Coordinates of C-alpha atoms and ligand atoms in Angstrom, one line a residue:
X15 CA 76.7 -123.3 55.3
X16 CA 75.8 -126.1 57.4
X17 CA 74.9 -123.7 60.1
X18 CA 72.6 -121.3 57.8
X19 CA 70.6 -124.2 57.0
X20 CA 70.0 -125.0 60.6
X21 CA 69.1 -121.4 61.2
X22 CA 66.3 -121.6 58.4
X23 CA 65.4 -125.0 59.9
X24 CA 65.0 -123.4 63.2
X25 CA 63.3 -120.4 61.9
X26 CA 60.9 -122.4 60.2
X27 CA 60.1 -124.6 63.0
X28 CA 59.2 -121.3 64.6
X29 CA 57.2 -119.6 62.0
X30 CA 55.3 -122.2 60.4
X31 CA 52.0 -123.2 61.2
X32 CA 52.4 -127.0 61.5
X33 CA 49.2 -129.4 61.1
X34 CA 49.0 -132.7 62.6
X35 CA 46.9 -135.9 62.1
X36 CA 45.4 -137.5 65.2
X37 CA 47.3 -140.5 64.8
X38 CA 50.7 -138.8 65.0
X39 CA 49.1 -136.1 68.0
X40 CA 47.4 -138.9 70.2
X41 CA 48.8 -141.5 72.1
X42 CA 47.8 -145.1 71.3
X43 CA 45.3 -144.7 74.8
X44 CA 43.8 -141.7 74.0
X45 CA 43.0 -143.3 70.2
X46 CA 41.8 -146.1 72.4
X47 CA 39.3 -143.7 74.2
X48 CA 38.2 -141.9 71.1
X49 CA 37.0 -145.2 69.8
X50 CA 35.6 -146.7 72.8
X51 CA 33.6 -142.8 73.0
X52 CA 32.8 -143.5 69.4
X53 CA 30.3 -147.0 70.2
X54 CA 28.5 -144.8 72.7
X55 CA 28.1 -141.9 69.9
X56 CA 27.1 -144.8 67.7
X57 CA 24.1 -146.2 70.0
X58 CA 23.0 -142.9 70.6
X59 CA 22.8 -142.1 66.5
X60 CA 20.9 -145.4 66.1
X61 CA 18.5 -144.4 68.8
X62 CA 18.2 -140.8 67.8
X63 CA 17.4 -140.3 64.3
X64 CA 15.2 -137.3 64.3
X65 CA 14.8 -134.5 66.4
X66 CA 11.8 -135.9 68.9
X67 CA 14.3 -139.1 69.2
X68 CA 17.2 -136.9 70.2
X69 CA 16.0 -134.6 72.6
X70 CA 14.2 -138.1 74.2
X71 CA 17.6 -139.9 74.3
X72 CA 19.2 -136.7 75.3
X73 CA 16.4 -136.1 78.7
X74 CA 17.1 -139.9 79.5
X75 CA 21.0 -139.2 80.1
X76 CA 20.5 -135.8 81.8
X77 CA 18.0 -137.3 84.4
X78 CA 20.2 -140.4 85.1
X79 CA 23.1 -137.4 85.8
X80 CA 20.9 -135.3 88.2
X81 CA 19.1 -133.2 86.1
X82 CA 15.8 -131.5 86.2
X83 CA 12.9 -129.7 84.5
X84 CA 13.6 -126.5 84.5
X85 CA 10.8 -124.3 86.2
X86 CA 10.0 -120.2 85.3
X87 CA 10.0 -117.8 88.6
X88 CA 12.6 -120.5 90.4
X89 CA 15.9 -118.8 91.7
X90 CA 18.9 -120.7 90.5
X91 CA 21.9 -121.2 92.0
X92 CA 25.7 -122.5 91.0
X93 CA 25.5 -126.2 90.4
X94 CA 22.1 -126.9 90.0
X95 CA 21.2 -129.1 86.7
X96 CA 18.0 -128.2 84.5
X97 CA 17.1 -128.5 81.0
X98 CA 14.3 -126.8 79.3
X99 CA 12.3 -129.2 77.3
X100 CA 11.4 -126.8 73.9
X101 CA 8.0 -128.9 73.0
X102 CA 10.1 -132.2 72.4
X103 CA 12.0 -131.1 69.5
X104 CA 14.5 -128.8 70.9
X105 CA 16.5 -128.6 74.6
X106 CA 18.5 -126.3 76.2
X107 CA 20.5 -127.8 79.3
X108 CA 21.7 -125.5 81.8
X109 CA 24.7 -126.1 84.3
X110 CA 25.1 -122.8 87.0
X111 CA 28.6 -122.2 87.4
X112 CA 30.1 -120.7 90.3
X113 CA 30.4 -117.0 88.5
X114 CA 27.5 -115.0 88.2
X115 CA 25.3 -114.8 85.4
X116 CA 26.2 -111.0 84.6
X117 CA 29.8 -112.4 83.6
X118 CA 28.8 -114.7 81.0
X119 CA 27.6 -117.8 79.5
X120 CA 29.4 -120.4 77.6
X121 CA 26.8 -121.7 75.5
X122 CA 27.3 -124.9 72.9
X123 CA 24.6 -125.1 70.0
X124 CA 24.0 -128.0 68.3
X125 CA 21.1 -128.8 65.6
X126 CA 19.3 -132.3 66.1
X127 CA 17.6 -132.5 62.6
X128 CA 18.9 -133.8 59.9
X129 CA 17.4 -133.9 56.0
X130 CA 14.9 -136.8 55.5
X131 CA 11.5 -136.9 53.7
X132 CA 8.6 -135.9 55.5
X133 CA 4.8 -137.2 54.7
X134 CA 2.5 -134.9 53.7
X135 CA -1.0 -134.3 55.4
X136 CA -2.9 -136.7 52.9
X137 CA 0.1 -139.0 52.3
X138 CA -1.7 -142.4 51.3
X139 CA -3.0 -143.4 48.0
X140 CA -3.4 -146.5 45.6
X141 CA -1.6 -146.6 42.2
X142 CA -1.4 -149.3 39.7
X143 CA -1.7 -152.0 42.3
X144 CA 0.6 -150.6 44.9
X145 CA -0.2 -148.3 47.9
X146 CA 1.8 -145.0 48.1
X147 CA 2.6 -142.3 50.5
X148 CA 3.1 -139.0 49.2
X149 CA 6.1 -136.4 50.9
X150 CA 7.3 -133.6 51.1
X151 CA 11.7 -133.8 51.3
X152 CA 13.0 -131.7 54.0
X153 CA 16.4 -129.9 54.0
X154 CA 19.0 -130.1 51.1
X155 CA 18.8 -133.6 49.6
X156 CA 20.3 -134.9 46.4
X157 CA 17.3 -136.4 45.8
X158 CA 18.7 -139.4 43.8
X159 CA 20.6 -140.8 46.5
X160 CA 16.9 -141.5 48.4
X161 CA 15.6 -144.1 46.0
X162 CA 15.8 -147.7 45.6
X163 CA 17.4 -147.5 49.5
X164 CA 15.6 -149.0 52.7
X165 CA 13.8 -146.4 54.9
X166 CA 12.4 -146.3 57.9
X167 CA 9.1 -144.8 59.4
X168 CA 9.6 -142.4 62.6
X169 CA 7.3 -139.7 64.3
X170 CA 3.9 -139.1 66.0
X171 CA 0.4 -139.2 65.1
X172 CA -1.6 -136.9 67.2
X173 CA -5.3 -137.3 67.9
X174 CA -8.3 -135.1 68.7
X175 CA -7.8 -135.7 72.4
X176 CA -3.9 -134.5 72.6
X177 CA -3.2 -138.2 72.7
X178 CA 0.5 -138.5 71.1
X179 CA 0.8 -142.2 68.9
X180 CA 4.7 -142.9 68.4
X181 CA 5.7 -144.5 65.1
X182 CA 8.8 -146.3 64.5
X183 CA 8.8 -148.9 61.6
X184 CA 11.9 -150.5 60.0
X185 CA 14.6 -150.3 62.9
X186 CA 14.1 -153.6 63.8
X187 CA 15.4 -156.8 62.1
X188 CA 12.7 -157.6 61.3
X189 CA 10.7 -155.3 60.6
X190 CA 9.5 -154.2 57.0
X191 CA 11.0 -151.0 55.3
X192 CA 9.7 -148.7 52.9
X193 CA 11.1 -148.1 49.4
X194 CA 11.2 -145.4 47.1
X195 CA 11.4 -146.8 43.2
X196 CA 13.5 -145.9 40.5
X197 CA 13.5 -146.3 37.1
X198 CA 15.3 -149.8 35.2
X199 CA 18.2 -149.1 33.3
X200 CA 16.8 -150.8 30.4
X201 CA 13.9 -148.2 30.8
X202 CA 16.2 -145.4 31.4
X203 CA 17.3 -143.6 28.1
X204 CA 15.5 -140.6 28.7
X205 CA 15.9 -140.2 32.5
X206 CA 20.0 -140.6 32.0
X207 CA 20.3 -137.9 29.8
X208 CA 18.4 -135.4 32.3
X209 CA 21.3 -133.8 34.4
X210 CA 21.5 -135.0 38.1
X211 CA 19.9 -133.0 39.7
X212 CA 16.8 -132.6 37.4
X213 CA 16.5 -136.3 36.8
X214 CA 13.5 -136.7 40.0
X215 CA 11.2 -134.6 40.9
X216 CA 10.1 -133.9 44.5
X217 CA 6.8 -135.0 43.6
X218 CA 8.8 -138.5 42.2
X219 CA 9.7 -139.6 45.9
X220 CA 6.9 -141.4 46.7
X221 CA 7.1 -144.1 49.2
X222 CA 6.2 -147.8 48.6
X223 CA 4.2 -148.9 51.5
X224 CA 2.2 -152.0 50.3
X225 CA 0.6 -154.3 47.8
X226 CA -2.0 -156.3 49.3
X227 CA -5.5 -156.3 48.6
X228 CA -8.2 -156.2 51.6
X229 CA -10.0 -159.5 51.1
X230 CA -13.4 -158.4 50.1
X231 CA -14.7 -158.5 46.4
X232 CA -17.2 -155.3 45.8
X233 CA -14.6 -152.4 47.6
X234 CA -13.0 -150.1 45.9
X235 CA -8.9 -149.2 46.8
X236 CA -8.8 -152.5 48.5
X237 CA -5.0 -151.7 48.9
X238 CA -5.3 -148.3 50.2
X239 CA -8.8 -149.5 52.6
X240 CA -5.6 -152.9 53.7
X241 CA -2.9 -150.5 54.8
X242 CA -5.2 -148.2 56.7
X243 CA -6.9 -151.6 58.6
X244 CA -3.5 -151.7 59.1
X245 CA -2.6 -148.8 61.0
X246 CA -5.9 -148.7 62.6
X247 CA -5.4 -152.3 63.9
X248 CA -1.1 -151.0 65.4
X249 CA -2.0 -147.5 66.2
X250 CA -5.5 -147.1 66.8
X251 CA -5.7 -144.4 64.0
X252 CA -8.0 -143.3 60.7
X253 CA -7.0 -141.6 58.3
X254 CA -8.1 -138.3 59.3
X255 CA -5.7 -138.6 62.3
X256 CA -2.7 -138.4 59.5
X257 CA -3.7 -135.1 59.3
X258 CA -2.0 -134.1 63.0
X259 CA 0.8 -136.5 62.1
X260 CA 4.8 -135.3 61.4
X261 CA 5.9 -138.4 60.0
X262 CA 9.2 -139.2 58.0
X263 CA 11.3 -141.1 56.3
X264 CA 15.2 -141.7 57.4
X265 CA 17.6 -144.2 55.9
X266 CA 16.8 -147.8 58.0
X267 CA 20.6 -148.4 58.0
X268 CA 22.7 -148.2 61.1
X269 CA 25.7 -146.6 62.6
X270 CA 28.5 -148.8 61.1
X271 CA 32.4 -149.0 61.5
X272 CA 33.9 -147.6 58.2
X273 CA 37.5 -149.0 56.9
X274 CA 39.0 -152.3 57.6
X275 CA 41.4 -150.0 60.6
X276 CA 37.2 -149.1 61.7
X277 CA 38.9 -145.6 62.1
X278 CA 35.2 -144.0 60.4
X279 CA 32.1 -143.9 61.0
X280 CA 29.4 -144.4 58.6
X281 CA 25.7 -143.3 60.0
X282 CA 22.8 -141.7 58.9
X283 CA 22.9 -138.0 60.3
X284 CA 26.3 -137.1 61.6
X285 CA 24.8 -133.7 60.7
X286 CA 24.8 -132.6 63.3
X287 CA 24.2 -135.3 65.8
X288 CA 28.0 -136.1 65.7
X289 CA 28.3 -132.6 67.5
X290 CA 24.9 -132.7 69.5
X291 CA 26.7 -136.0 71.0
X292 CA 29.6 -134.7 72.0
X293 CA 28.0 -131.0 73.6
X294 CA 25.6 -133.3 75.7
X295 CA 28.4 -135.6 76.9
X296 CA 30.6 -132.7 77.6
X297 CA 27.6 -130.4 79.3
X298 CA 27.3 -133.7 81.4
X299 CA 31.0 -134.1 81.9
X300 CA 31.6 -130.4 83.2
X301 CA 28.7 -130.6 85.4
X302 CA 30.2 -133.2 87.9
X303 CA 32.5 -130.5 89.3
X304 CA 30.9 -127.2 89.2
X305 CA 32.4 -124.9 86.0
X306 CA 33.2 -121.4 86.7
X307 CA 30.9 -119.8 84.0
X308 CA 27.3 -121.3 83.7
X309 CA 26.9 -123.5 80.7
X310 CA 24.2 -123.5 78.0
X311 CA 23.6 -126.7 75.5
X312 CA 21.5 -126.4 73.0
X313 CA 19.5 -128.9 70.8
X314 CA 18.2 -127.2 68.0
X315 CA 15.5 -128.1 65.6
X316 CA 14.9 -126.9 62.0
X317 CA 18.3 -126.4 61.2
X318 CA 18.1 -127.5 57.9
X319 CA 15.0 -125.4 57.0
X320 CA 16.3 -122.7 58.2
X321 CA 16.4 -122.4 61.8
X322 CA 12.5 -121.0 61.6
X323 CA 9.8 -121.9 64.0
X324 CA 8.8 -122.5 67.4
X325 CA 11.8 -124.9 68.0
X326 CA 14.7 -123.6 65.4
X327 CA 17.2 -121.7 66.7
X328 CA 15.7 -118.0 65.9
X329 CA 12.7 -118.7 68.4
X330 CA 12.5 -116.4 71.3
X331 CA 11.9 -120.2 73.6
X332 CA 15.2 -119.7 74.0
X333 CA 16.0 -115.8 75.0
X334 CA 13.2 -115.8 77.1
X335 CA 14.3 -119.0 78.8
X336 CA 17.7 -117.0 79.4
X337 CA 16.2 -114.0 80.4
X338 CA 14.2 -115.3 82.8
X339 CA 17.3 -117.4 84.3
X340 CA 18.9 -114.1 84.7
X341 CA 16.0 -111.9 86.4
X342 CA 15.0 -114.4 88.8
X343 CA 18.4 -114.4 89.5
X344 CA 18.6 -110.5 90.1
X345 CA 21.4 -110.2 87.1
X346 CA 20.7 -108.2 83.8
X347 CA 19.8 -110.3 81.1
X348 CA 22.1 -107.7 79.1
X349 CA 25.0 -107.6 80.3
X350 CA 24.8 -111.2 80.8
X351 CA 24.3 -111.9 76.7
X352 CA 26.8 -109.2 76.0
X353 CA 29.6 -111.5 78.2
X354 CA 28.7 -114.6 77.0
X355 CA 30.7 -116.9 74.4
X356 CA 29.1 -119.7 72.4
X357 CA 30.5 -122.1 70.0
X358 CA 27.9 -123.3 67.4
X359 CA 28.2 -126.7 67.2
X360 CA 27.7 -127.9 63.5
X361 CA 29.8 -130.0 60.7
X362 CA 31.9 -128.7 58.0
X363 CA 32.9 -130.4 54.6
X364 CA 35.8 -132.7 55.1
X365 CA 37.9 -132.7 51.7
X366 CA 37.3 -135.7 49.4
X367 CA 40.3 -136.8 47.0
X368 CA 37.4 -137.9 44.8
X369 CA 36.0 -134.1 44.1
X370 CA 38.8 -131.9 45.1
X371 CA 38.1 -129.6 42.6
X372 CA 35.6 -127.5 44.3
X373 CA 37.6 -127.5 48.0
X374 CA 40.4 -125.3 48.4
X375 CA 43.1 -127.1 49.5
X376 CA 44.9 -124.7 52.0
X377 CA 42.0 -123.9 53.9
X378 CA 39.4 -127.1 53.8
X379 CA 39.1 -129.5 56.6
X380 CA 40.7 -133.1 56.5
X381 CA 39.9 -136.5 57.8
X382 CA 41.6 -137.0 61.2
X383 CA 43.1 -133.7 61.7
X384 CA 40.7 -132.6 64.8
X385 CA 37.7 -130.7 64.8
X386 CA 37.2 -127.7 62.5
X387 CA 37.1 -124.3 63.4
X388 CA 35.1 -122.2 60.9
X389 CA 35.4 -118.5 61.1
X390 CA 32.5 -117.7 58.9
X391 CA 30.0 -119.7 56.7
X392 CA 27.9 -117.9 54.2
X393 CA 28.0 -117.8 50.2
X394 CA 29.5 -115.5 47.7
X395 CA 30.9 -112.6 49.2
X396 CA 30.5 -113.9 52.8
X397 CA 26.8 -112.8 52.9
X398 CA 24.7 -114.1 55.6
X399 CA 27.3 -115.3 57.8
X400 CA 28.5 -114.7 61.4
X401 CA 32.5 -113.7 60.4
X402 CA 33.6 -114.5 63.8
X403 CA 36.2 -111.2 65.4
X404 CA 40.1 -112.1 65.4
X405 CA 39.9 -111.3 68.8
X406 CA 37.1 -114.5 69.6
X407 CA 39.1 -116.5 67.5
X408 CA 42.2 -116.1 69.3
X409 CA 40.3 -116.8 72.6
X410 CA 39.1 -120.1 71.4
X411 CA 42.9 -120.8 70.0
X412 CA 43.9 -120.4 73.4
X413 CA 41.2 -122.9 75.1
X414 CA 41.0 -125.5 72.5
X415 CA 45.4 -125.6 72.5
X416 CA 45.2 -125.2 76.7
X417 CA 43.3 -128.3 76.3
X418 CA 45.0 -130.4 73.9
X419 CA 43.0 -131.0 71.3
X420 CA 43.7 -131.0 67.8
X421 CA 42.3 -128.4 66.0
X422 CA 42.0 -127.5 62.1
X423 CA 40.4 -124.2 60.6
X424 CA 37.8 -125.2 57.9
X425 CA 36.0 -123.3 54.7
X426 CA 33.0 -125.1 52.9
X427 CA 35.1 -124.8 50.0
X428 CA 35.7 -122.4 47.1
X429 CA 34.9 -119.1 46.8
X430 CA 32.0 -119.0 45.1
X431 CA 31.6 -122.6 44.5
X432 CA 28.7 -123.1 47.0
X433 CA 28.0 -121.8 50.7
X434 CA 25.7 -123.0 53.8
X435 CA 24.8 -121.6 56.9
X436 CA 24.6 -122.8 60.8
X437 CA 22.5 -121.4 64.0
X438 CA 26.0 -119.3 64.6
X439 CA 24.6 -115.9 63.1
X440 CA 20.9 -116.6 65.4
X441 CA 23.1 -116.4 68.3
X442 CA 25.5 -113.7 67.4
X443 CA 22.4 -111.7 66.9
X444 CA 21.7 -111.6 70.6
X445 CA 25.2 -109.7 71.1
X446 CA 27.5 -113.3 71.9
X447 CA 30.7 -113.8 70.8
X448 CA 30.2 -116.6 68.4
X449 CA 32.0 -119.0 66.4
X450 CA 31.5 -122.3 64.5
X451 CA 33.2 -125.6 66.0
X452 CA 32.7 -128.8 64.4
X453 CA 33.1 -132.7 62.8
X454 CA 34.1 -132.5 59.1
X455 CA 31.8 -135.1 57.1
X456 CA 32.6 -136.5 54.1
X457 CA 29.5 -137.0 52.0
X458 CA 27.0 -134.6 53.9
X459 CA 23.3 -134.9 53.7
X460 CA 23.6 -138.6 51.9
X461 CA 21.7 -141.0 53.4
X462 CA 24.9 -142.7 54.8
X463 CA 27.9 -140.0 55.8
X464 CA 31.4 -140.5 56.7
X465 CA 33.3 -138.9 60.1
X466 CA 36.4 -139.5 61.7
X467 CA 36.5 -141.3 65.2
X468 CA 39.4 -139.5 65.9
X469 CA 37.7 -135.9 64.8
X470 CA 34.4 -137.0 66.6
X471 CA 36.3 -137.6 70.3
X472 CA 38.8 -134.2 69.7
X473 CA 34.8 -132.5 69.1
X474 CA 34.3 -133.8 72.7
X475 CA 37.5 -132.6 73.6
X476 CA 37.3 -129.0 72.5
X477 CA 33.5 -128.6 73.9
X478 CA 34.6 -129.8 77.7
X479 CA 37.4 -127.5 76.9
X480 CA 35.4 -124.6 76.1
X481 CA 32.9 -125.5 78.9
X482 CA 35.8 -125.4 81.6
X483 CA 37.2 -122.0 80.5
Ligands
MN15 MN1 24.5 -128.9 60.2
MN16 MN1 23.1 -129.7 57.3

């Protein structure tokens, strides 16, 4: 008897599929190097809260680590170091390996926008003794979880002449925020018995941007004609220059410990900057000692619009980047996509005990057990996804348990309950093997959202992994 039991012990230590937490996989040190990596990852959000910020913080780092501008017509060769600037909203870092381009890239895609609310082209007006800007929200917002909440003012202005103004209000202590208002409670009967996410309109998130009269007696909009002086007196501009502006609102709040053990992180934008952090680190990482296959970063923008545009991910900025890398290289831009592996770099729903009901238990991501490895994305029936092959999958098994790190495999959540999307189908399209490796977030696209340290430093983990195949 005794012995059966030990045989179905043994046999299910050998056929089980066992899932670990970090604390119980890592060693105290290496929990001590996921956090100490975490207070890096945490400057970097607080300097990089929209895409322009990003790709600046992310050019800093790559020039103090050798790299350059990369140049069209210029043969490269293995371990030179070059990043192609994408008109300051997107970047794509290359590393030359020591193999030739016709065997492959590995290429690592993450998006640098997140959702936020953008100004529109005639954003300022005066309303019952307040001055206004009026916006636009970008990406998927709950859009009650953006009032009453200090924001901050980022982006450019651009003039007539080229010349580019950058605005960035409400980061420092003391600077002012803005504010978008909500309704009293005592005031709300009608608004609480709309349903949540009916309750405020788009055209409701206006933003609170002053009350002060200019000091003159016989002008009209006083307000308005003060907050304009304003910004003509900072930034040199009218209001006609708002026309050429891409201004927006984020959350003013920074990247904060989580948890009185600090083992979270609570930050405006972990989506996805909490796997554009750790792709960049890594690409920088590999690069000190030459890797085999040449590596490809990506910073991608418009993400969360739908990877259109100039500088989203289904841009040919980026093909013809590659294909020119390859010709002036002599090597088939072909064969070289058809060999190539990427892993797109974006979040996935970490479970929350508070709305378990729409996850599926035995296949959603956790808190602290590694990154998440998501086979296919989508909605309904698995329609506009890239359903990664078996045979990829097991590839990336292979690299990501070669190298230690703990791993998890991750669905949104239940079938038919919801469904979202990544840049992984934009590059599957140009014949690469791709799959989706990322951070599960708890609360995505709030204003504040929750990761892991330990899941953020195993995302680091798995992309130097991947990057040293
Ligand atoms: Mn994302
Ligand atoms: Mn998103």
């Amino acid at each position: 008897m005794e012995n059966e039991k030990s045989r179905a012990e043994e046999l299910k230590e050998k056929l089980y599929l066992k899932s670990k937490n970090a604390y119980e996989f890592c060693e105290k040190e290496e929990i001590d190097k996921a956090y100490a990596y975490c207070d890096d990852y945490k400057k970097f959000l607080d300097n990089a809260k929209t895409e322009r910020e990003a790709v600046r913080e992310a050019v800093k780092l790559l020039e103090k680590n050798g790299f350059v501008p990369f140049e069209y017509g210029k043969k490269y060769v293995t371990g030179d170091k070059v990043y192609f600037n994408n008109r300051g909203k997107a970047i794509y870092i290359i590393v030359v390996g020591k193999k030739g381009f016709e065997e492959g890239l590995s290429i690592a895609a993450a998006h640098v926008d997140s959702p936020r609310i953008d100004l529109k082209q005639h954003p300022l007006y005066e309303d019952g003794g307040m001055a206004f800007f009026k916006t636009h929200y970008y990406g998927g917002i709950k859009k009650y979880q953006w009032v009453t909440t200090p924001l901050a003012l980022h982006g450019v202005i651009v003039k007539e002449s080229g010349e580019v103004v950058d605005v960035c209000i409400g980061e420092n202590d003391d600077d002012p925020v803005f504010y978008i208002t909500d309704l009293l409670p005592h005031l709300g009967k009608d608004q609480l018995s709309k349903s949540l996410g009916s309750a405020f309109s788009g055209e409701q998130l206006n933003i609170l941007v002053g009350s002060r009269p200019f000091d003159d007696e016989n002008i009209g909009e006083k307000i308005k004609l003060n907050v304009l002086s304003l910004l003509n007196e900072k930034y040199d501009v009218t209001e006609a220059d708002l026309l050429s502006s891409e201004l927006c609102l984020v959350p003013s709040a920074k990247a904060r410990d989580v948890g009185f053990d600090r083992s979270l992180i609570g930050a405006y934008g972990h989506d996805d900057r909490v796997c554009a952090y750790p792709i960049l680190t890594a690409a920088i990482e590999c690069s000190k000692s030459v890797p085999d296959y040449t590596s490809i970063t990506i910073f991608a923008d418009k993400e969360e619009t739908g990877s259109d545009g100039d500088t989203g991910m289904q841009s040919y900025a980026f093909e013809n980047m590659l294909n020119e890398l390859a010709l002036s290289a002599g090597a088939n831009p072909r064969v070289m996509f058809a060999n190539s592996k990427c892993l797109s770099a974006d979040v996935n729903a970490c479970f929350d005990p508070n709305f378990g009901e729409v996850y599926e238990s035995r296949n959603a991501a956790f808190i602290n057990k590694g990154v998440a490895v998501t086979k296919f994305t989508g909605g309904g029936g698995k329609s506009s996804t890239n359903d990664a092959n078996a045979e990829y999958v097991a590839y990336v098994r292979k690299i990501l348990n070669d190298g230690n790190v703990l791993w998890q495999t991750a669905e949104l959540g239940k079938v038919d309950q919801g469904g979202g999307g990544t840049v992984a189908k934009y590059i599957a399209e140009l014949n690469v093997e791709t799959i989706d490796v990322g951070v599960p977030v708890i609360s995505m696209h709030a204003p504040y959202e929750i990761v892991s340290k330990a899941d953020v430093y195993m995302a680091y983990k798995a992309f130097v992994a991947f990057f040293n195949r």
